[in-house]
Every structure is written in structure tokens, then in C-alpha cells.
Coordinates of C-alpha atoms (C1' of nucleotides) in Angstrom, one line a residue:
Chain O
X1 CA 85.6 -59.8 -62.1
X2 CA 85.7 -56.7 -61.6
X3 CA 89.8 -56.0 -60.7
X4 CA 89.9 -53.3 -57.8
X5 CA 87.6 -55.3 -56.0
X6 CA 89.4 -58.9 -56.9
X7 CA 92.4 -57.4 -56.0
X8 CA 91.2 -55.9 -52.5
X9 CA 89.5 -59.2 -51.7
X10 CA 92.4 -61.1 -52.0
X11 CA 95.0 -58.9 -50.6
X12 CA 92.6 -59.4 -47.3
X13 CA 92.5 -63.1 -47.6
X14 CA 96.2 -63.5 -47.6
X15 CA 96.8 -61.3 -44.4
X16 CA 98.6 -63.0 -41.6
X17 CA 98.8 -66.3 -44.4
X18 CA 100.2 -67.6 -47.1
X19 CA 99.7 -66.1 -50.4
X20 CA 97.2 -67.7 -52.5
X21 CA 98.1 -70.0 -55.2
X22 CA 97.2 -68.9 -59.0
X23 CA 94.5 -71.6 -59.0
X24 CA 92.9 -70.1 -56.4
X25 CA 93.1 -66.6 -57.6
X26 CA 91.1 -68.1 -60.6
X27 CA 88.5 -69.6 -58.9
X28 CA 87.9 -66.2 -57.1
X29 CA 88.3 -64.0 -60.3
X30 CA 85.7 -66.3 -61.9
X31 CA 83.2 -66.1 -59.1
X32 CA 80.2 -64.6 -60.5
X33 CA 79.2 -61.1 -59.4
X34 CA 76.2 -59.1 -59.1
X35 CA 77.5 -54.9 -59.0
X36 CA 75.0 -53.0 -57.6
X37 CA 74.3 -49.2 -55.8
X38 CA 72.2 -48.9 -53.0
X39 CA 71.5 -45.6 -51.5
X40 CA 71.9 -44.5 -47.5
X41 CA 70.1 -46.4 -45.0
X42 CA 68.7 -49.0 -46.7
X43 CA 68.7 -52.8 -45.4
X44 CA 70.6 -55.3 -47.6
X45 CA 69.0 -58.6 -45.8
X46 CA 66.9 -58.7 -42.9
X47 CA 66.7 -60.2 -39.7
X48 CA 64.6 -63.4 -40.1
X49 CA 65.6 -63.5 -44.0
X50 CA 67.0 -66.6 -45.7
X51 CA 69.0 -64.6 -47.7
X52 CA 70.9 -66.7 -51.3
X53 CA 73.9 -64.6 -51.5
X54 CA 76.8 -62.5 -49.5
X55 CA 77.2 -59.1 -50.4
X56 CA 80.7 -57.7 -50.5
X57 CA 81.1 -54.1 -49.6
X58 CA 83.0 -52.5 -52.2
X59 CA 82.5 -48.6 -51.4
X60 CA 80.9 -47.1 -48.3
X61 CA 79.7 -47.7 -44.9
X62 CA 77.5 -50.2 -43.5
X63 CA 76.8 -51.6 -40.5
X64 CA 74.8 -54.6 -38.6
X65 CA 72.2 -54.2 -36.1
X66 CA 69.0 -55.5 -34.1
X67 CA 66.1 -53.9 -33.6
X68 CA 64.6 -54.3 -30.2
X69 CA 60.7 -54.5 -28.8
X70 CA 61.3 -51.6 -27.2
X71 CA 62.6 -49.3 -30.6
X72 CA 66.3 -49.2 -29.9
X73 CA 68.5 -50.4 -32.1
X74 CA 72.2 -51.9 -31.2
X75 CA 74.8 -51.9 -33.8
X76 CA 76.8 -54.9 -33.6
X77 CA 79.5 -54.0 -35.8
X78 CA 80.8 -51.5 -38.9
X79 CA 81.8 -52.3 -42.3
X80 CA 84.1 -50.8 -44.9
X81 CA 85.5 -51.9 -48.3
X82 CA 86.9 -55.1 -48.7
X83 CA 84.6 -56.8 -45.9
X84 CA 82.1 -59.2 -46.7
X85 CA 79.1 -58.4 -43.7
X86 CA 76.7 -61.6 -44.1
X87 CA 79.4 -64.3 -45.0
X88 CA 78.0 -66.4 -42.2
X89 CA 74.6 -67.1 -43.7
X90 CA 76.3 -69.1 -46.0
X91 CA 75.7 -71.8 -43.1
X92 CA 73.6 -70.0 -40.9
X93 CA 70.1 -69.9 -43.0
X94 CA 68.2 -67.5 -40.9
X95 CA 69.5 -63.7 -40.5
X96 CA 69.7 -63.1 -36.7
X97 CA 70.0 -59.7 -37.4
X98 CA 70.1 -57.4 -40.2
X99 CA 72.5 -55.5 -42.5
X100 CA 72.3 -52.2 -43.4
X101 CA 74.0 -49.3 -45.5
X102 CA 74.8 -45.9 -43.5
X103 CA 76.1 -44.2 -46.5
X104 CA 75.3 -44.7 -50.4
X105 CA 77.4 -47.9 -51.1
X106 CA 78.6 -50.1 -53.9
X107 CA 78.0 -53.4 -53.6
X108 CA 79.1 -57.0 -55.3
X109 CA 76.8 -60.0 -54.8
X110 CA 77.7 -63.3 -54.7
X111 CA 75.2 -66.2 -55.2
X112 CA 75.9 -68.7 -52.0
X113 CA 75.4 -71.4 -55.1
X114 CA 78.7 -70.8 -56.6
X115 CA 80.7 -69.2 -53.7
X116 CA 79.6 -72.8 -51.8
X117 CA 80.7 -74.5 -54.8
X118 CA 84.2 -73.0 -55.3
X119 CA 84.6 -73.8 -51.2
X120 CA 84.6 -77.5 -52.3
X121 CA 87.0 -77.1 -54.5
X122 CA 89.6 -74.7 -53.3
X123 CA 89.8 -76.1 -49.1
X124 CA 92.4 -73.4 -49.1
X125 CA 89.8 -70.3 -50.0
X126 CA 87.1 -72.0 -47.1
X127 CA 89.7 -71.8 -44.8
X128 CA 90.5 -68.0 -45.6
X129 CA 86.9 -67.0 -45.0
X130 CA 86.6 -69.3 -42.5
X131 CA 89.3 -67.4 -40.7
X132 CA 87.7 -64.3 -42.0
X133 CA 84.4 -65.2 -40.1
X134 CA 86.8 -66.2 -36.9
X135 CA 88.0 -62.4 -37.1
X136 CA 84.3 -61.0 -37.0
X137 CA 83.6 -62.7 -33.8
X138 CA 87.3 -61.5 -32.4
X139 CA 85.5 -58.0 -33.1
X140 CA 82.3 -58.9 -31.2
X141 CA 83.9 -60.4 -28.4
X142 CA 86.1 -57.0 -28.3
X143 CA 83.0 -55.0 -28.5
X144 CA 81.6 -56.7 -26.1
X145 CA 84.2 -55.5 -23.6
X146 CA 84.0 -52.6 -24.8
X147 CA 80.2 -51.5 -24.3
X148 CA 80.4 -54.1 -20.9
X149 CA 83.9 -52.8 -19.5
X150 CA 84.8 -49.2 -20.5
X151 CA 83.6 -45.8 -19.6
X152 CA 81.8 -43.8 -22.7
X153 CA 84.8 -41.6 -23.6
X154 CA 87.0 -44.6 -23.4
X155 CA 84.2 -46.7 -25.4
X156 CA 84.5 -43.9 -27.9
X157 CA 87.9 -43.5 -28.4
X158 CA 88.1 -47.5 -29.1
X159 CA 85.7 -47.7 -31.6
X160 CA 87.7 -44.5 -33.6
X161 CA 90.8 -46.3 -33.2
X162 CA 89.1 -49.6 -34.7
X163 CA 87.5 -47.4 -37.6
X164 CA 90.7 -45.9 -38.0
X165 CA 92.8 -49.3 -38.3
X166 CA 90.5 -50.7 -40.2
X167 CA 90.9 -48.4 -43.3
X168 CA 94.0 -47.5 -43.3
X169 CA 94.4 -51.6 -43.8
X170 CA 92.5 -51.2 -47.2
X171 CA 94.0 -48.1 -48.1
X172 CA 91.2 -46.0 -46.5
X173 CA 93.0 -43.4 -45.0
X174 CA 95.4 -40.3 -45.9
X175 CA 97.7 -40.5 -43.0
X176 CA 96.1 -39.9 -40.2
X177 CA 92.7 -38.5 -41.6
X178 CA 89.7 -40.6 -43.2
X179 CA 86.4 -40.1 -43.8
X180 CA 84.3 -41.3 -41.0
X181 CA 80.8 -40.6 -42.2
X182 CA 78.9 -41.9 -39.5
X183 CA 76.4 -39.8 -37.3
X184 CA 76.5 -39.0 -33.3
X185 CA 73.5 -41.6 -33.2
X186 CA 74.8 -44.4 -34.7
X187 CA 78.0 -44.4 -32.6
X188 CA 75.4 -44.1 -29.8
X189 CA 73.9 -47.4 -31.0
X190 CA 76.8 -49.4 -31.1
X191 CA 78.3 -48.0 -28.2
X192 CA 74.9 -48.4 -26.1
X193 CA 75.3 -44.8 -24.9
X194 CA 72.8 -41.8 -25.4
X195 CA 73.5 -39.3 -28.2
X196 CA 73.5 -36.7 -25.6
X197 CA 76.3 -38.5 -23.6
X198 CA 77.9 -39.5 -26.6
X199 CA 77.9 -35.9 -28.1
X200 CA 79.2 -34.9 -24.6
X201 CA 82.0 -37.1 -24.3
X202 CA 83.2 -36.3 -27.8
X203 CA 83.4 -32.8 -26.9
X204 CA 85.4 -33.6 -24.5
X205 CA 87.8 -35.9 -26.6
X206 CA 87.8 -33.0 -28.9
X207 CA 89.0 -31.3 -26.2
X208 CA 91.6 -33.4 -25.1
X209 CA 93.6 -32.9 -28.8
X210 CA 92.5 -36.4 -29.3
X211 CA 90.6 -35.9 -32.3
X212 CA 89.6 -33.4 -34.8
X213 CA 86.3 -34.7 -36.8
X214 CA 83.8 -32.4 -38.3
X215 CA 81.3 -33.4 -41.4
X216 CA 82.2 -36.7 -42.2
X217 CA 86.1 -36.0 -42.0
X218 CA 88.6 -36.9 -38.7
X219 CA 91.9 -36.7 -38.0
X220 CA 93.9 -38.3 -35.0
X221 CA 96.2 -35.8 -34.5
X222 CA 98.0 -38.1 -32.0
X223 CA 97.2 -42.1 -32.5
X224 CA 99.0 -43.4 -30.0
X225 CA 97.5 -41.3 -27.4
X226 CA 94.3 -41.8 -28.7
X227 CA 95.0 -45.6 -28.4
X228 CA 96.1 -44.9 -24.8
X229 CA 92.9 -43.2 -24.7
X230 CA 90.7 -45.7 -25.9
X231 CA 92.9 -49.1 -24.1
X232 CA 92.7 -50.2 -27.5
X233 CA 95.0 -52.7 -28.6
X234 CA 95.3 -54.1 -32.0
X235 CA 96.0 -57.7 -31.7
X236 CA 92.1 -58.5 -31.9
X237 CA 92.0 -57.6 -35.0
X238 CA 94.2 -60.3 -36.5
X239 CA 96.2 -58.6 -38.9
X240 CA 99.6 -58.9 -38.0
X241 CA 102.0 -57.0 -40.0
X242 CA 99.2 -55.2 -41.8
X243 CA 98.5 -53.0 -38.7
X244 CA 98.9 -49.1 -38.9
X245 CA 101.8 -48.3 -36.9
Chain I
X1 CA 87.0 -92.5 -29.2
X2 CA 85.3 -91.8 -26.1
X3 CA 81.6 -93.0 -26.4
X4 CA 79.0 -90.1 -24.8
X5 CA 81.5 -87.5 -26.6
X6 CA 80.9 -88.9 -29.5
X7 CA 77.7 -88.9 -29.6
X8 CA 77.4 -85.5 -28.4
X9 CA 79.5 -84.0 -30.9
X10 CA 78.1 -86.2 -33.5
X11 CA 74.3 -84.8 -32.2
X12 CA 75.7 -81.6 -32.2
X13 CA 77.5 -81.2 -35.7
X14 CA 74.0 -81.9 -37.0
X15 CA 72.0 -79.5 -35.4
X16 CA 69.8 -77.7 -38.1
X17 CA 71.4 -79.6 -41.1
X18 CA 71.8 -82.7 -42.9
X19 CA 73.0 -86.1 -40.8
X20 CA 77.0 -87.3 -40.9
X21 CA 77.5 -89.9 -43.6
X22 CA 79.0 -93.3 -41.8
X23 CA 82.2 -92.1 -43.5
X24 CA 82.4 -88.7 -41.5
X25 CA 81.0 -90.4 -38.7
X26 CA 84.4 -92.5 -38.7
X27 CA 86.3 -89.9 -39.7
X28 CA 85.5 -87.8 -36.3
X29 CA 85.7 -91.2 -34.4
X30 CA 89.3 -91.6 -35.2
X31 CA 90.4 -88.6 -34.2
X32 CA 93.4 -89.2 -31.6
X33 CA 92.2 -87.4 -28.6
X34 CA 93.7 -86.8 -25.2
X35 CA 91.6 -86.7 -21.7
X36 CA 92.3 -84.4 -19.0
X37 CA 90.8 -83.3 -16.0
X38 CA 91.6 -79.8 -15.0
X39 CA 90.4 -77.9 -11.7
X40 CA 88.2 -75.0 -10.8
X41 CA 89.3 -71.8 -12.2
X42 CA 92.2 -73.2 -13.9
X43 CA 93.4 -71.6 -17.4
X44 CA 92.9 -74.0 -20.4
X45 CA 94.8 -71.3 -23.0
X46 CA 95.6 -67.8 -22.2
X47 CA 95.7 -64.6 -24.3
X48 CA 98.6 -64.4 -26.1
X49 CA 99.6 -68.3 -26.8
X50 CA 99.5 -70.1 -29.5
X51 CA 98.0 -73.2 -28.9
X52 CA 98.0 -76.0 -31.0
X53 CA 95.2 -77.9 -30.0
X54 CA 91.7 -77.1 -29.5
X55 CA 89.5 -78.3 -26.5
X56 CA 86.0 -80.0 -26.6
X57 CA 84.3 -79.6 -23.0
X58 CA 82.8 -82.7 -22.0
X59 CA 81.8 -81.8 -18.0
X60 CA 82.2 -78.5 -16.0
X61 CA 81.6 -75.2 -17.1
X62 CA 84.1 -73.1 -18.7
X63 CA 83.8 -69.2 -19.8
X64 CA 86.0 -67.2 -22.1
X65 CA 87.5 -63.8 -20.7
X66 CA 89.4 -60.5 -21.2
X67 CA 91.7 -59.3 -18.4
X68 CA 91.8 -55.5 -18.6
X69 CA 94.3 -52.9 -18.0
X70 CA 92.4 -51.5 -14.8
X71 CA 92.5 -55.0 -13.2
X72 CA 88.6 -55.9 -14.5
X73 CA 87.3 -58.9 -16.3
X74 CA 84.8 -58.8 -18.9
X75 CA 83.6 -62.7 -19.6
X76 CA 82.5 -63.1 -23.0
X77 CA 80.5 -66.5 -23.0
X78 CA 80.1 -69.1 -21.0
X79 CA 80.8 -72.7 -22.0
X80 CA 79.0 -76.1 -21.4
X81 CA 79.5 -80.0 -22.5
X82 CA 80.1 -80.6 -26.1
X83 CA 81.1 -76.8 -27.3
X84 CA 84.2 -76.5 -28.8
X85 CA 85.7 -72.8 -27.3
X86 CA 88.6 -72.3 -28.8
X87 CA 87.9 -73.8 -32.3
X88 CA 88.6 -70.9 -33.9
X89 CA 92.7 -71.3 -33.0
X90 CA 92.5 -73.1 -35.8
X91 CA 92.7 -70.5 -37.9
X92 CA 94.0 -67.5 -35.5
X93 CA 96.5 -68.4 -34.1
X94 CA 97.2 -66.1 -31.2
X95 CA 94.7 -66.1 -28.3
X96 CA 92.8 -62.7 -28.1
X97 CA 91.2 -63.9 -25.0
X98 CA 91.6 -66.2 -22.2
X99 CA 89.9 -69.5 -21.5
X100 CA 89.5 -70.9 -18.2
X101 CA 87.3 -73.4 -16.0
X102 CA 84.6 -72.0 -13.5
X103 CA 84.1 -75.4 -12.3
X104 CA 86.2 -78.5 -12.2
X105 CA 85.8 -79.9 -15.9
X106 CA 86.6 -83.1 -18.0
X107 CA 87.8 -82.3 -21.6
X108 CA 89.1 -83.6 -24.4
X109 CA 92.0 -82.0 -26.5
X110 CA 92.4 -82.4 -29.8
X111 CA 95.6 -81.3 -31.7
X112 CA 95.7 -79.2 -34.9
X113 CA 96.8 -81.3 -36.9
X114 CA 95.2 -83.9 -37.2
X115 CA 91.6 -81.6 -37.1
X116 CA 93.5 -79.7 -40.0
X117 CA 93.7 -82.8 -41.7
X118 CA 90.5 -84.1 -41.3
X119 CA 88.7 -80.6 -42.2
X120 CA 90.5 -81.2 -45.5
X121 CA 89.5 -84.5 -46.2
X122 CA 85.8 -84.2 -44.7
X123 CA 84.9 -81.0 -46.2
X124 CA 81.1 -81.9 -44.8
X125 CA 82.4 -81.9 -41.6
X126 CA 84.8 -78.5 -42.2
X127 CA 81.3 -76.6 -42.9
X128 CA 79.5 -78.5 -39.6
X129 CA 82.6 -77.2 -37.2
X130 CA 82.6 -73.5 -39.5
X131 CA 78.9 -73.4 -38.8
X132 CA 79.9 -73.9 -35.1
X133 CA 82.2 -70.6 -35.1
X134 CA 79.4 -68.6 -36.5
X135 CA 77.0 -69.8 -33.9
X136 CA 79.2 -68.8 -31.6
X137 CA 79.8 -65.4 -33.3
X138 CA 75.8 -65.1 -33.1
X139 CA 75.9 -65.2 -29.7
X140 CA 78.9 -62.9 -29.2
X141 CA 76.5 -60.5 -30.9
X142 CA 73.5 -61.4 -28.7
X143 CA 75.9 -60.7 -26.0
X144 CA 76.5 -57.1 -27.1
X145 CA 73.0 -56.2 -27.4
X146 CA 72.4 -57.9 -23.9
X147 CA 75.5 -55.5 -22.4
X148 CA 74.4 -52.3 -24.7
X149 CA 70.8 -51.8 -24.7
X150 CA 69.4 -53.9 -21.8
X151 CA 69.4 -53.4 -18.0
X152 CA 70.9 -54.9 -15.1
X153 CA 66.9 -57.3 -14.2
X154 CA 66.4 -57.9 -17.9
X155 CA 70.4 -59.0 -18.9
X156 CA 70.6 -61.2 -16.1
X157 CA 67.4 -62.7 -17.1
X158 CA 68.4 -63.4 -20.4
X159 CA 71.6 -64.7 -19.5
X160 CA 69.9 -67.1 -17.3
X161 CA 67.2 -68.1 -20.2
X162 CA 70.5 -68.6 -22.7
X163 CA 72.1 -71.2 -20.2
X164 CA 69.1 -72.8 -19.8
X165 CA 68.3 -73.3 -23.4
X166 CA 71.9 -74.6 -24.2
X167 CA 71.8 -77.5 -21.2
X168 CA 68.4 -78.5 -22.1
X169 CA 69.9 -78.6 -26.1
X170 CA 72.9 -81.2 -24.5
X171 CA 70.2 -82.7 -22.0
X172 CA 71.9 -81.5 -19.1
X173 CA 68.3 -79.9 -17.1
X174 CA 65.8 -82.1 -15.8
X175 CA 62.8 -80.7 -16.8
X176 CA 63.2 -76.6 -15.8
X177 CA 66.0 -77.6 -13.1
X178 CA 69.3 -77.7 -13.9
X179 CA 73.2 -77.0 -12.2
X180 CA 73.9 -73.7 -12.6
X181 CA 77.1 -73.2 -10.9
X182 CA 78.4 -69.4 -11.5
X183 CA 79.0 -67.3 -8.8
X184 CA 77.3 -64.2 -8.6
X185 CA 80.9 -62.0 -9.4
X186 CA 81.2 -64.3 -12.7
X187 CA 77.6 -63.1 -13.8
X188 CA 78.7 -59.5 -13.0
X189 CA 81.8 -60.0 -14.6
X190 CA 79.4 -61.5 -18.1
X191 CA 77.1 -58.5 -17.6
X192 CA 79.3 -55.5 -17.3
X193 CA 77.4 -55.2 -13.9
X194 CA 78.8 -54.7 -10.3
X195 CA 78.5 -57.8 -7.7
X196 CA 76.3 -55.6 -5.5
X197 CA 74.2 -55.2 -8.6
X198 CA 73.6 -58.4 -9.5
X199 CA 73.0 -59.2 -5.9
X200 CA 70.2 -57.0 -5.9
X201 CA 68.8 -57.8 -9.4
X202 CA 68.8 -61.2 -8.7
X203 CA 67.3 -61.1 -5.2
X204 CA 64.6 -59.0 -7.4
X205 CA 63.8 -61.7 -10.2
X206 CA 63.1 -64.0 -7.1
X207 CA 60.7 -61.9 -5.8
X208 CA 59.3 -61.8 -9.3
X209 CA 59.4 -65.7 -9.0
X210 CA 61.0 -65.9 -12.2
X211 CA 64.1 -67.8 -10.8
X212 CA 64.7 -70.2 -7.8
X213 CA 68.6 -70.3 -8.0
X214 CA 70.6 -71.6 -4.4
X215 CA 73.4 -73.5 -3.8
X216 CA 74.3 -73.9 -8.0
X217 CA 70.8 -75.0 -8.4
X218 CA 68.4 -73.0 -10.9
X219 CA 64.7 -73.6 -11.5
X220 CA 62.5 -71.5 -14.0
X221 CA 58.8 -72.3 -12.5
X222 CA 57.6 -70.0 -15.7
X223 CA 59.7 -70.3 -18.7
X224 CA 57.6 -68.2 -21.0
X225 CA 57.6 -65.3 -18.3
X226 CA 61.6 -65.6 -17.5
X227 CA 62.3 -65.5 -21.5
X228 CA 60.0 -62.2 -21.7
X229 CA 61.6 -60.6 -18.9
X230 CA 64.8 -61.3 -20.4
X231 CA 63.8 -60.6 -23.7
X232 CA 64.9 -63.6 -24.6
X233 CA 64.3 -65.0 -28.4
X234 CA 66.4 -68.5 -28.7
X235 CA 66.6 -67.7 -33.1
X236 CA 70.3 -66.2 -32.4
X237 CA 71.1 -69.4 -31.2
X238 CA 70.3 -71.4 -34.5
X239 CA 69.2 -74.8 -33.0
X240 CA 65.9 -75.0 -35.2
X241 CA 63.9 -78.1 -34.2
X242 CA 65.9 -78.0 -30.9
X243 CA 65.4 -75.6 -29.0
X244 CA 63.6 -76.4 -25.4
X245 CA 59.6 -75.3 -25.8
Chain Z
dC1 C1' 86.0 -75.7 13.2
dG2 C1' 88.7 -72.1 11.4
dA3 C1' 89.5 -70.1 6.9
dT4 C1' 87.8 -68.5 3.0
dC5 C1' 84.8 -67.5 -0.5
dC6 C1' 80.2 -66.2 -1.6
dT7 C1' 76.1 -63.6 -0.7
dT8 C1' 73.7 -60.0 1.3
dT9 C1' 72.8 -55.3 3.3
dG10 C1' 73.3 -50.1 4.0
dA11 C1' 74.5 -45.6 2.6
dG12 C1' 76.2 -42.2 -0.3
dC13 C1' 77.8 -40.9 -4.9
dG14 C1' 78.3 -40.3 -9.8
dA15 C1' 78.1 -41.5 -14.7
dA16 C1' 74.9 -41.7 -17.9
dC17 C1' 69.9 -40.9 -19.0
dT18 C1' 65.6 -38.3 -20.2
dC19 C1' 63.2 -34.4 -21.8
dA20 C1' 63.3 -30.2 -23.9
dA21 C1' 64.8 -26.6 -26.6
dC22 C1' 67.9 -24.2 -29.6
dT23 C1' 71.5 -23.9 -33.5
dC24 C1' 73.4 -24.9 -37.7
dG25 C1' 74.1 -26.5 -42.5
dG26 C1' 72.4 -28.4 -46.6
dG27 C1' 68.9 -29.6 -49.6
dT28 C1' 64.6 -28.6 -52.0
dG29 C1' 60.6 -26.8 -53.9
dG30 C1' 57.9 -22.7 -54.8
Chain G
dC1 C1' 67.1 -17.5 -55.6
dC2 C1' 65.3 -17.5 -51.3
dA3 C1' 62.5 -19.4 -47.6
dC4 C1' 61.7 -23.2 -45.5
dC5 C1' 62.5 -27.7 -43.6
dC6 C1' 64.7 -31.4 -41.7
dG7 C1' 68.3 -34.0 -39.8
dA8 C1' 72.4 -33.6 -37.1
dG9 C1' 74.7 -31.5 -33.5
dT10 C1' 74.6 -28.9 -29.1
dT11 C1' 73.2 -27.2 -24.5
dG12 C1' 70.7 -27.1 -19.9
dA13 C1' 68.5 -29.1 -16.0
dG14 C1' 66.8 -32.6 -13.3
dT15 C1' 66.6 -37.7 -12.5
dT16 C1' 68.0 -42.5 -12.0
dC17 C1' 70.3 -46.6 -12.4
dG18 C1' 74.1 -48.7 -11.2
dC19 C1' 78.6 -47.9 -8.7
dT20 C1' 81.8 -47.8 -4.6
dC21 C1' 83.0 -48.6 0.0
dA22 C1' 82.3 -51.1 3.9
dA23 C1' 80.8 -54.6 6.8
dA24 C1' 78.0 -58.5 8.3
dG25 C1' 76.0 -63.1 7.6
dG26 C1' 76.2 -67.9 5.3
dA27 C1' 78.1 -71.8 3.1
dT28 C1' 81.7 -75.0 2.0
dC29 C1' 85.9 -77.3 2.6
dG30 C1' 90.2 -78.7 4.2

DNA sequence: CGATCCTTTGAGCGAACTCAACTCGGGTGG
DNA sequence: CCACCCGAGTTGAGTTCGCTCAAAGGATCG
């Protein structure tokens, strides 16, 4: 299996755990895997699909979302290396929503045949991606606070933070600068705000010194203020001692 | 092991999948459990903790919630007989969120350990409560889109068409009647809305005669209308073959 | 039969929305 | 190689949905 990826996948399973033992690492580095590209905006499973495998982002953006009767779409969530996006329709048949890329990506698929199998046998794996589900719903239930509780350049400013966190946790980031490739609509999406609002209130946390992010590329000149900014607070995250400081 | 819970969490660990064996059946039945009633508006685990036990709701209503900084609360799901809310302690162990009774409840706590145990020896049974989380995730998502892309009339509605759904799935309505005992500041607080707001909103899906709801007491007198106000689709809730017509 | 919590109503205000147009940068095809 | 084109970002102006503040009715419960 191919070894960046093995070795990203189970550096994130043994966060805030015990390491895994060298059986275990086996049974993962023997999983069988599917590499593929897929370009910008394309879906990887659909709402309403029964899909047969997870896919495991290995480079680039994605992100889930619904499409509602009335056009709009609401992004549920962003996804980075190392995260594995539609782990729950390993016992959930049906998609209730779909997954798509935002940028080109890498990809590695796993068949839910084997990856089901090798949960029988290593109890300790299914209860690192158990835990690894538990942590995506942490995230919804923080996003739900966030579009339900906070203003839009406070919604804003949390969802940067989270981005930010997130990949500097797998190595994503060059102190405080990453790329962050996603467009003023999409963060309107997941942030159920307007582009025009949300292009406002960036200005103005431009303005603020908070950030710095032009084509792709931001910088948090200041994270904790930006934090401040934002109310956001780590812990949700689950990733004790792995957090940036 | 406490008869009607029993059954109800047998009923509901087989929801969309495969029946218990007699063996897992036994398993669940021996659990040592521990029977408490707790008031109105009482804590069960608070943001923060580290409990070591997890909680099955057998009567009352319960809701999971987020103080914030400014003195808010965002609620992040509402809880009824025979869900599990804080399952996923199991795994995470520090509380990112609050759980408390809205009304006076009956539950039943069951300690770590021995659940730990039994996930490991019933690995049928570790998928059924897994499959729970990620149902519950689901709706975490459902709730975002409800908070992010609908407004104040149609997210109360659908709010109203979820509840109704999950008591009719645990037999708690009597044909479109049922006890629906949240207070008008907890639905605010669930829908990022003001209390004035959801006054109003409310007072307007009556006129509509979508709702009769006094005293605790809700009646849909047009399901098929109330769900398409809400735009409500029960899928997210993956009860297949279950799901009230 | 108060006390208290919940619901309801009125009035004014403001955050975020819509619609529309313009700019800018990068890619592409003639 | 340049002109064009298209998607992303930006700006302006007017509108609206939902908010705040405040106070008055109901219901429920010691």
C-alpha cells in the first residue's frame, strides 16, 4: 500500500490513542486499494447511491453537500488528506448526501468488502474509525452552532481557523500559511451566507489584520486573535496533543 | 434487564439490518444497568467531563447543547425513548457538548466498561450501536442544512416533521397526535431563531393548519402538507421500512 | 392564589439578502 | 500571440427577514 498514504492514515488513527500494534498495521498495509485522479468538481458518490467502497482523500479538497428543491446547495463539511469523507456508508447503505471534489484530487478506494472484513478481525482498527466517525459528527454538531449561533464574520473566521487546524495536523501547512483553495461561494454554502455578504465580511476580516488570503493562498498573521475572532475553540476537534498551538 | 427497554433497544438495533442472533440478544440483556430518574432541565453530562458511562433514554425528552461565550445556547438535537446520546463517549472521551433533560426523564446508564466489553465480544452488535452514531451524525447534518439554507416557517416545520417521525418509529404518537413538550425558547434555541420569531412562525403554520400544538400537545391534520412545508424527506434518518407513511 | 415561566403582541432596527453591474486574471482557441 | 471568454471577486443600492426591547396576557404549580 501505497506508504505516504499508510503512513498518514495511521498516524490519524492513533491520535488521542494508543499506538497501533504491528498486526494491525499489517492488516491496514494490506488493505486493498484502488489510486485514482479525479479532476475539480466532480461527485465521488451521490446522494441516494449505495455506494461499495470509501474513498480516502489522499491530495486535495473535497467537500459534502445537499442539494436542495429550491437550487441551493449547503456544504456540510470540508475534507483534506488523510480524511476518509464516506466512511459511514460502510453501515449506512444509502448516501444522504453527496461527496464531491473542489479541487483536482488523489484518491485511494477501498472496497467496503475487505475494509468490513479486516473490522472483524482487528476490534481495535473498528474502534479507531469508529471514533473517527464520532469526530465527524463533533464537527457537524460544531457547524451547526456555528451557521445557527454566530454572526457571518464570526462564522467566517471559525471555519478558517478549523481549515487551518486541520492541516497543519497532517502537515498541511508552512507555519501559519496554507493553501486554502476554496472559492467565496463555497464558503457561502457551508456557511449559509450570501457570496455578497460573505465577500463583504471578508473584506472586512482582511481589514482587521486577521487574514491575508489571495488565489488560493492565506496566512493568519495572528492565530490567536483570529481564534478570538472566530470563538473557535479546538477541543471539538478531538485531537488532543496534536493541536496547532 | 428491564423488559420494554429491551425490547426497544433490541427493535431499534435492528432497524434497516439483519435481526440479533439469541446470542447478542443475551448478550445486551445482561448488561448491568442502573435506573435513575432525573428532573426537568437537569444536566445528565456536561461539556468538559469525562464520563464513564453512557445513557439510554427510556421516558422524557432530552436535547444536547452548546453554551456559548455571549451567554446563548445553540441545541443540537433533541432526544426521545430508546436513543442512546452520548454513545459516542465511548470513544471521545471529553464532552464537546452538554446533555440535559427538557422534561422529567427515566434512563438507564450503562458503564463503559462493560459496553466496551461487550462491543468486543459481539462485534454484530459493535456495527448495530456504530450504525447508531452515524445516524445520528446524519441528522447533525440535516440539522445544518435546516439552520443554513432554510427559513424561520419552513425549519420549524421540519423540526416538527423530524419529531414526529422519530416518536411514531418508538410508537410514542397515536395516530398524528403525539406529546410534544418543548417550549417555544428551546425550538428557538434548536433553530438559531429568536423566541419572538418562533412565536410568530408558529402562530403562522397554525393559520396554515399545518400544526395544532397547545399545552405539549402536537397534531399534524396533513402530514404530506407539514413534511412539504418543511421540506422534510425522512431518507437522512435511515429507518427504511419504518418510517411513518 | 401568588409566583413564575411560557406565550403573545407592538414597534423600531439592523444584519444579511437580492439584483445588477463592473473588474480582474487566467485559460483557450483562432 | 492576442482577443475573447468565463469564472471569481468586488461594489452599489434598495429590500426584507429576523432581531431587540418592552410589556402584557395565560398557564401551571407549589
Amino acid at each position: 500500500m501505497y506508504d505516504a498514504l499508510l503512513n498518514r492514515l495511521i498516524r490519524r488513527l492513533e491520535v488521542d490513542t494508543a499506538p497501533l500494534s504491528e498486526q494491525e498495521r499489517d492488516a491496514i498495509a494490506s488493505l486493498p486499494l484502488t489510486i485514482r485522479d479525479v479532476a475539480a468538481d466532480q461527485d465521488i458518490v451521490r446522494e441516494g447511491e449505495r455506494p461499495s467502497q470509501c474513498c480516502v482523500v489522499i491530495e486535495g479538497f473535497q467537500c459534502r453537500y445537499k442539494m436542495l428543491r429550491d437550487g441551493e446547495r449547503q456544504i456540510m463539511s470540508f475534507h483534506v488528506p488523510g480524511d476518509i469523507p464516506d466512511l459511514q456508508s460502510l453501515f449506512l447503505s444509502t448516501m444522504d448526501h453527496s461527496l464531491g471534489t473542489i479541487t483536482p484530487n488523489r484518491v485511494a478506494f477501498i472496497a467496503h468488502e475487505p475494509l468490513r472484513k479486516l473490522i472483524r478481525q482487528q476490534p481495535g482498527i473498528a474502534e479507531r474509525l469508529w471514533r473517527e466517525t464520532l469526530i465527524d459528527a463533533s464537527v457537524f454538531r460544531e457547524w451547526i452552532t456555528n451557521v445557527g449561533s454566530r454572526d457571518a464574520y464570526t462564522r467566517i473566521a471559525h471555519v478558517i481557523c478549523e481549515m487551518y487546524v486541520r492541516l497543519h495536523a497532517v502537515g498541511l501547512t508552512n507555519g501559519t500559511t496554507f493553501q486554502f483553495p476554496i472559492t467565496q461561494t463555497e464558503l457561502a454554502d457551508a456557511t449559509g451566507l450570501s457570496t455578497v455578504h460573505v465577500n463583504r465580511s471578508i473584506q472586512q476580516i482582511r481589514a482587521d489584520g486577521l487574514i491575508v488570503w489571495e488565489r488560493g493562498v492565506c496566512t493568519i498573521p495572528d492565530l490567536k486573535a483570529l481564534q478570538d475572532a472566530g470563538m473557535f475553540e479546538p477541543s471539538y476537534l478531538h485531537m488532543r496533543g496534536n493541536v496547532a498551538a
